[in-house]
Every structure is written in structure tokens, then in C-alpha cells.
Amino acid sequence: MRVGYNPNKDKIQEPNAFFHQVVVPVYIPNQEEYFKDSFKILEYCLESLFKTVHAKTYITIVNNGSCSEIMDYLSELQKEGKIHEIINTTNIGKLNAILKGISGHDFRFVTITDADVLFLNNWQKETYNVFEKFKKTGAVCPTPSSKSLKNYTFNIWFNLFFSKSLRFTKVKNPMALKAFAASVGNSNMYNDIHLEKYLTVSNGNFKAVAGAGHFATTYRKEVFENNEIKSSNYMLGGDSEAKLLDYPVVKKGMWRLSTEENFAYHLGNVEEEWMKKTLENIKLNEFQPIEPVYLQEIKLPYAVFVFLHKIFSKILTRKKIWYFCLKMKGLSREEALKYIQKNE
């Protein structure tokens, strides 16, 4: 039986003050073996977020089947007002956790990050700068990689094939590239030329690196609108991340870019002394934007996308053509050969 009238019926929801959401899927089922240091790594990640984000940032944690200690920790952070939303699930996999985190919201920007990322000062400000300087941008990673130049970047190559704004330039922070390689357990990830030069797009003196990873990336909201992915069969990896986080960006005619400087560290699953010191040196954020940067509408006819994705990208990456493109964009013969080695 129902008595009375629900006061919320037909009531328009009040707009909130937030325009940037950060979604963090967390899976720490125990504190043993692989997960031995994961609780501490999570603390580094969230504390770095709290110190570096502006006041209009909405933090969503998707607790993806973690142990009771993690649940208690997250609940306490929510009580303190540091976390705005906790979604508790069984272990449904990383991508399904992300889908839960972004549903039911409408923020201008959405950052999706792993729970083992240490955010540095100004990562939001520099991310917004990339969106502002390059109007076609759909996704920005705060950790550049010289090996991202073929990772869903065919539309950048097509748009700027004959432009001098797409060129190889000097790596701004080679030590950060080495740190990322170490964090994923592959110290040989980058050879000497990768540490010296990466492919960048420029707007005057401002540069961004072509391509983006997806362990910590900020997307404009349109990337996830009319999303065709409802769930993933993978717990982690497979083609799930590409289908949800990479492919939709380029399908909508947008570029995937990274900041020229490094503004986040991937930590991995083992605590190291430098992590605590780095966190302690992070200053409380002073960047407090009143409103988000203006983003122009981007439209790409489906036929054009099919041509770029199915034909142009295949032609571009043929070994001889790719070698020519690398030279055309500023590499010497020897440097281009190193870039097309098997460990590219």
C-alpha cells in the first residue's frame, strides 16, 4: 500500500558543482603474495589524488570484490568526505567495474585510473591544456610514452600527414619513461632512441605526445555516450580495454594524446622507498578552475572512419611505408630503423 505523494516524483535533479569525475576500480582480495603491498599502493594512489585534484572533482571508487580491510578503509574515507561515491560489487572484472563507475553520471571529463597510480601536481591543469590546445582531443594520458605513436593514432597521422606540427622532438623527461618501464617489469621496454625522441603534435610552443595509454587517462564525456559495450567477458586485459577506452575515441573522430611532461607514476604492486618521498613532496593543489575548458563538437562521418581504420591505418603501418613516415617526421635512417625493431 502507498500513502501520500512521493515529493521527488517529476522533480528535476539539481545540477551539481562537479565537472570532472575520477573513477578508480579497486581489486585487492587479500594482502598476500601478489597483493602483499597493494593496500599501501592504494593509499599512495588515493592520497596523491586528494592532494592534487581541484574542488570540482567527483571521486568514484568501485570496490571490485576487495577484502574487508579495504572496504573499511574506503568507508572511512567516504565518511571524511574525501570520496564521494563507493560502489561495492563482487569481482566482476576491471572493465565491468569501470562501466558501473561511469553510469548514472554526466561530467564534462572522466578520468579512469588504475589503483596503482601516483598523481603529481598539475596533472589536471596540464590535461585541460591539451584539450584546449588541440580541439580534436578525446583522451589525454598524464604519462607520455615514445612507443604510443602507433596506438590508435591513425587519425592524427591522416590529419597531420603533411604538417610540420607532427614531428619527432626531444623527450622532456626520459627518467620518467624508465620509471614506467620498471613499474611494468620490463626494463628493456625503451631503447636509446625511444628515450631521446618521441612523436609530438604542436600548437605554437605547446606540445603533446601522440598516443595514450589507458592505465590513467582523462576522456571527454562524449567518448562514452551511446556506448555499445554493455559488459565484458574478460576479468582483465583481452580486447576489453581497447573496445571501451581506445576504439570509441577514434571512432568519434577524436585524438588520443599524452602530456609532454610526466604528471603521474605507475607504481606496480611492490612498495618502494621513493614512492613515500614523492608523495610527501606533492603540494596541496592550488589550481581551482571555475568552469571546464570549452570543447567544440566533433563529428566524423562513419564512412570516413571506416576508411581510416580499415584502409589507411593498414597502409600506414606497412614496414616500408612506416619507415618512410618516421623519416619524413624527423628521424634519421638509423633512428627510424631502431623505432621499427621488434621490441617497438
PDB file of C-alpha atoms in Angstrom, residues 157-266:
ATOM      1  CA  TRP A 157      48.640  10.801 -38.907  1.00  0.00           C
ATOM      2  CA  PHE A 158      45.935  11.345 -41.509  1.00  0.00           C
ATOM      3  CA  ASN A 159      45.057  14.852 -40.288  1.00  0.00           C
ATOM      4  CA  LEU A 160      48.682  15.974 -39.968  1.00  0.00           C
ATOM      5  CA  PHE A 161      50.495  13.816 -42.524  1.00  0.00           C
ATOM      6  CA  PHE A 162      51.964  16.783 -44.392  1.00  0.00           C
ATOM      7  CA  SER A 163      52.002  19.169 -41.448  1.00  0.00           C
ATOM      8  CA  LYS A 164      55.183  20.251 -39.670  1.00  0.00           C
ATOM      9  CA  SER A 165      53.209  20.260 -36.409  1.00  0.00           C
ATOM     10  CA  LEU A 166      53.580  16.456 -36.287  1.00  0.00           C
ATOM     11  CA  ARG A 167      57.285  15.856 -35.665  1.00  0.00           C
ATOM     12  CA  PHE A 168      59.698  13.905 -33.526  1.00  0.00           C
ATOM     13  CA  THR A 169      61.009  16.102 -30.723  1.00  0.00           C
ATOM     14  CA  LYS A 170      63.260  15.650 -27.719  1.00  0.00           C
ATOM     15  CA  VAL A 171      61.873  13.608 -24.833  1.00  0.00           C
ATOM     16  CA  LYS A 172      61.293  16.001 -21.972  1.00  0.00           C
ATOM     17  CA  ASN A 173      61.703  13.512 -19.117  1.00  0.00           C
ATOM     18  CA  PRO A 174      63.491  10.286 -20.115  1.00  0.00           C
ATOM     19  CA  MET A 175      63.809   9.205 -16.476  1.00  0.00           C
ATOM     20  CA  ALA A 176      60.000   9.044 -16.265  1.00  0.00           C
ATOM     21  CA  LEU A 177      59.941   6.664 -19.237  1.00  0.00           C
ATOM     22  CA  LYS A 178      62.487   4.458 -17.474  1.00  0.00           C
ATOM     23  CA  ALA A 179      60.369   4.556 -14.321  1.00  0.00           C
ATOM     24  CA  PHE A 180      57.303   3.376 -16.237  1.00  0.00           C
ATOM     25  CA  ALA A 181      59.272   0.541 -17.840  1.00  0.00           C
ATOM     26  CA  ALA A 182      60.462  -0.577 -14.407  1.00  0.00           C
ATOM     27  CA  SER A 183      56.929  -0.383 -12.994  1.00  0.00           C
ATOM     28  CA  VAL A 184      55.646  -2.931 -15.523  1.00  0.00           C
ATOM     29  CA  GLY A 185      58.661  -5.210 -15.035  1.00  0.00           C
ATOM     30  CA  ASN A 186      60.209  -4.530 -18.443  1.00  0.00           C
ATOM     31  CA  SER A 187      63.410  -2.526 -18.027  1.00  0.00           C
ATOM     32  CA  ASN A 188      64.243  -3.040 -21.728  1.00  0.00           C
ATOM     33  CA  MET A 189      60.961  -1.519 -22.900  1.00  0.00           C
ATOM     34  CA  TYR A 190      62.665   1.563 -24.330  1.00  0.00           C
ATOM     35  CA  ASN A 191      65.868   1.633 -26.336  1.00  0.00           C
ATOM     36  CA  ASP A 192      68.125   4.684 -26.575  1.00  0.00           C
ATOM     37  CA  ILE A 193      66.196   6.400 -29.388  1.00  0.00           C
ATOM     38  CA  HIS A 194      62.875   5.933 -27.544  1.00  0.00           C
ATOM     39  CA  LEU A 195      64.417   7.727 -24.577  1.00  0.00           C
ATOM     40  CA  GLU A 196      65.701  10.505 -26.796  1.00  0.00           C
ATOM     41  CA  LYS A 197      62.800  11.321 -29.139  1.00  0.00           C
ATOM     42  CA  TYR A 198      59.029  10.880 -29.248  1.00  0.00           C
ATOM     43  CA  LEU A 199      56.371  11.896 -31.767  1.00  0.00           C
ATOM     44  CA  THR A 200      54.583  15.100 -30.791  1.00  0.00           C
ATOM     45  CA  VAL A 201      51.913  17.420 -32.123  1.00  0.00           C
ATOM     46  CA  SER A 202      52.465  21.122 -31.606  1.00  0.00           C
ATOM     47  CA  ASN A 203      50.402  24.280 -31.388  1.00  0.00           C
ATOM     48  CA  GLY A 204      52.910  27.101 -31.287  1.00  0.00           C
ATOM     49  CA  ASN A 205      55.286  26.272 -28.436  1.00  0.00           C
ATOM     50  CA  PHE A 206      52.845  23.866 -26.797  1.00  0.00           C
ATOM     51  CA  LYS A 207      53.348  20.157 -27.466  1.00  0.00           C
ATOM     52  CA  ALA A 208      51.582  16.890 -26.689  1.00  0.00           C
ATOM     53  CA  VAL A 209      52.743  13.353 -27.386  1.00  0.00           C
ATOM     54  CA  ALA A 210      50.881  11.287 -29.982  1.00  0.00           C
ATOM     55  CA  GLY A 211      49.022   8.353 -28.477  1.00  0.00           C
ATOM     56  CA  ALA A 212      47.926   7.494 -24.958  1.00  0.00           C
ATOM     57  CA  GLY A 213      47.974   4.602 -22.549  1.00  0.00           C
ATOM     58  CA  HIS A 214      44.887   3.730 -20.543  1.00  0.00           C
ATOM     59  CA  PHE A 215      46.150   2.979 -17.032  1.00  0.00           C
ATOM     60  CA  ALA A 216      45.313   6.607 -16.153  1.00  0.00           C
ATOM     61  CA  THR A 217      43.565   8.643 -18.833  1.00  0.00           C
ATOM     62  CA  THR A 218      41.078  11.511 -18.956  1.00  0.00           C
ATOM     63  CA  TYR A 219      38.273  11.392 -21.523  1.00  0.00           C
ATOM     64  CA  ARG A 220      35.754  13.946 -22.675  1.00  0.00           C
ATOM     65  CA  LYS A 221      32.295  12.649 -21.835  1.00  0.00           C
ATOM     66  CA  GLU A 222      31.244  12.194 -25.482  1.00  0.00           C
ATOM     67  CA  VAL A 223      33.567   9.190 -25.735  1.00  0.00           C
ATOM     68  CA  PHE A 224      31.176   7.165 -23.572  1.00  0.00           C
ATOM     69  CA  GLU A 225      27.901   8.477 -24.960  1.00  0.00           C
ATOM     70  CA  ASN A 226      25.863   5.885 -26.886  1.00  0.00           C
ATOM     71  CA  ASN A 227      28.321   3.282 -25.651  1.00  0.00           C
ATOM     72  CA  GLU A 228      27.853  -0.040 -27.424  1.00  0.00           C
ATOM     73  CA  ILE A 229      29.751  -2.002 -24.762  1.00  0.00           C
ATOM     74  CA  LYS A 230      27.373  -3.174 -22.044  1.00  0.00           C
ATOM     75  CA  SER A 231      29.660  -5.708 -20.373  1.00  0.00           C
ATOM     76  CA  SER A 232      32.957  -7.538 -20.848  1.00  0.00           C
ATOM     77  CA  ASN A 233      33.734 -11.241 -20.620  1.00  0.00           C
ATOM     78  CA  TYR A 234      37.299 -10.514 -19.509  1.00  0.00           C
ATOM     79  CA  MET A 235      38.270 -10.073 -15.870  1.00  0.00           C
ATOM     80  CA  LEU A 236      41.309  -8.114 -17.040  1.00  0.00           C
ATOM     81  CA  GLY A 237      43.023  -7.493 -20.370  1.00  0.00           C
ATOM     82  CA  GLY A 238      41.978  -9.215 -23.584  1.00  0.00           C
ATOM     83  CA  ASP A 239      40.458  -6.746 -26.026  1.00  0.00           C
ATOM     84  CA  SER A 240      38.142  -5.235 -23.425  1.00  0.00           C
ATOM     85  CA  GLU A 241      40.180  -2.103 -22.672  1.00  0.00           C
ATOM     86  CA  ALA A 242      40.703  -1.330 -26.341  1.00  0.00           C
ATOM     87  CA  LYS A 243      36.996  -1.712 -27.109  1.00  0.00           C
ATOM     88  CA  LEU A 244      35.844   0.530 -24.272  1.00  0.00           C
ATOM     89  CA  LEU A 245      38.705   3.013 -23.835  1.00  0.00           C
ATOM     90  CA  ASP A 246      40.606   3.274 -27.143  1.00  0.00           C
ATOM     91  CA  TYR A 247      38.350   2.439 -30.069  1.00  0.00           C
ATOM     92  CA  PRO A 248      35.438   4.791 -29.151  1.00  0.00           C
ATOM     93  CA  VAL A 249      37.798   7.790 -29.099  1.00  0.00           C
ATOM     94  CA  VAL A 250      38.953   7.391 -32.691  1.00  0.00           C
ATOM     95  CA  LYS A 251      35.556   6.215 -33.903  1.00  0.00           C
ATOM     96  CA  LYS A 252      34.199   9.623 -32.929  1.00  0.00           C
ATOM     97  CA  GLY A 253      36.975  11.442 -34.786  1.00  0.00           C
ATOM     98  CA  MET A 254      38.998  12.351 -31.701  1.00  0.00           C
ATOM     99  CA  TRP A 255      42.715  12.211 -30.982  1.00  0.00           C
ATOM    100  CA  ARG A 256      44.431  10.237 -28.241  1.00  0.00           C
ATOM    101  CA  LEU A 257      47.287  12.281 -26.777  1.00  0.00           C
ATOM    102  CA  SER A 258      49.575  12.461 -23.733  1.00  0.00           C
ATOM    103  CA  THR A 259      51.110  15.378 -21.885  1.00  0.00           C
ATOM    104  CA  GLU A 260      54.645  16.267 -22.983  1.00  0.00           C
ATOM    105  CA  GLU A 261      55.938  16.184 -19.391  1.00  0.00           C
ATOM    106  CA  ASN A 262      55.249  13.349 -16.965  1.00  0.00           C
ATOM    107  CA  PHE A 263      52.484  14.066 -14.407  1.00  0.00           C
ATOM    108  CA  ALA A 264      51.858  10.609 -12.921  1.00  0.00           C
ATOM    109  CA  TYR A 265      53.776   7.478 -11.990  1.00  0.00           C
ATOM    110  CA  HIS A 266      52.625   3.913 -12.441  1.00  0.00           C
TER     111      HIS A 266
END
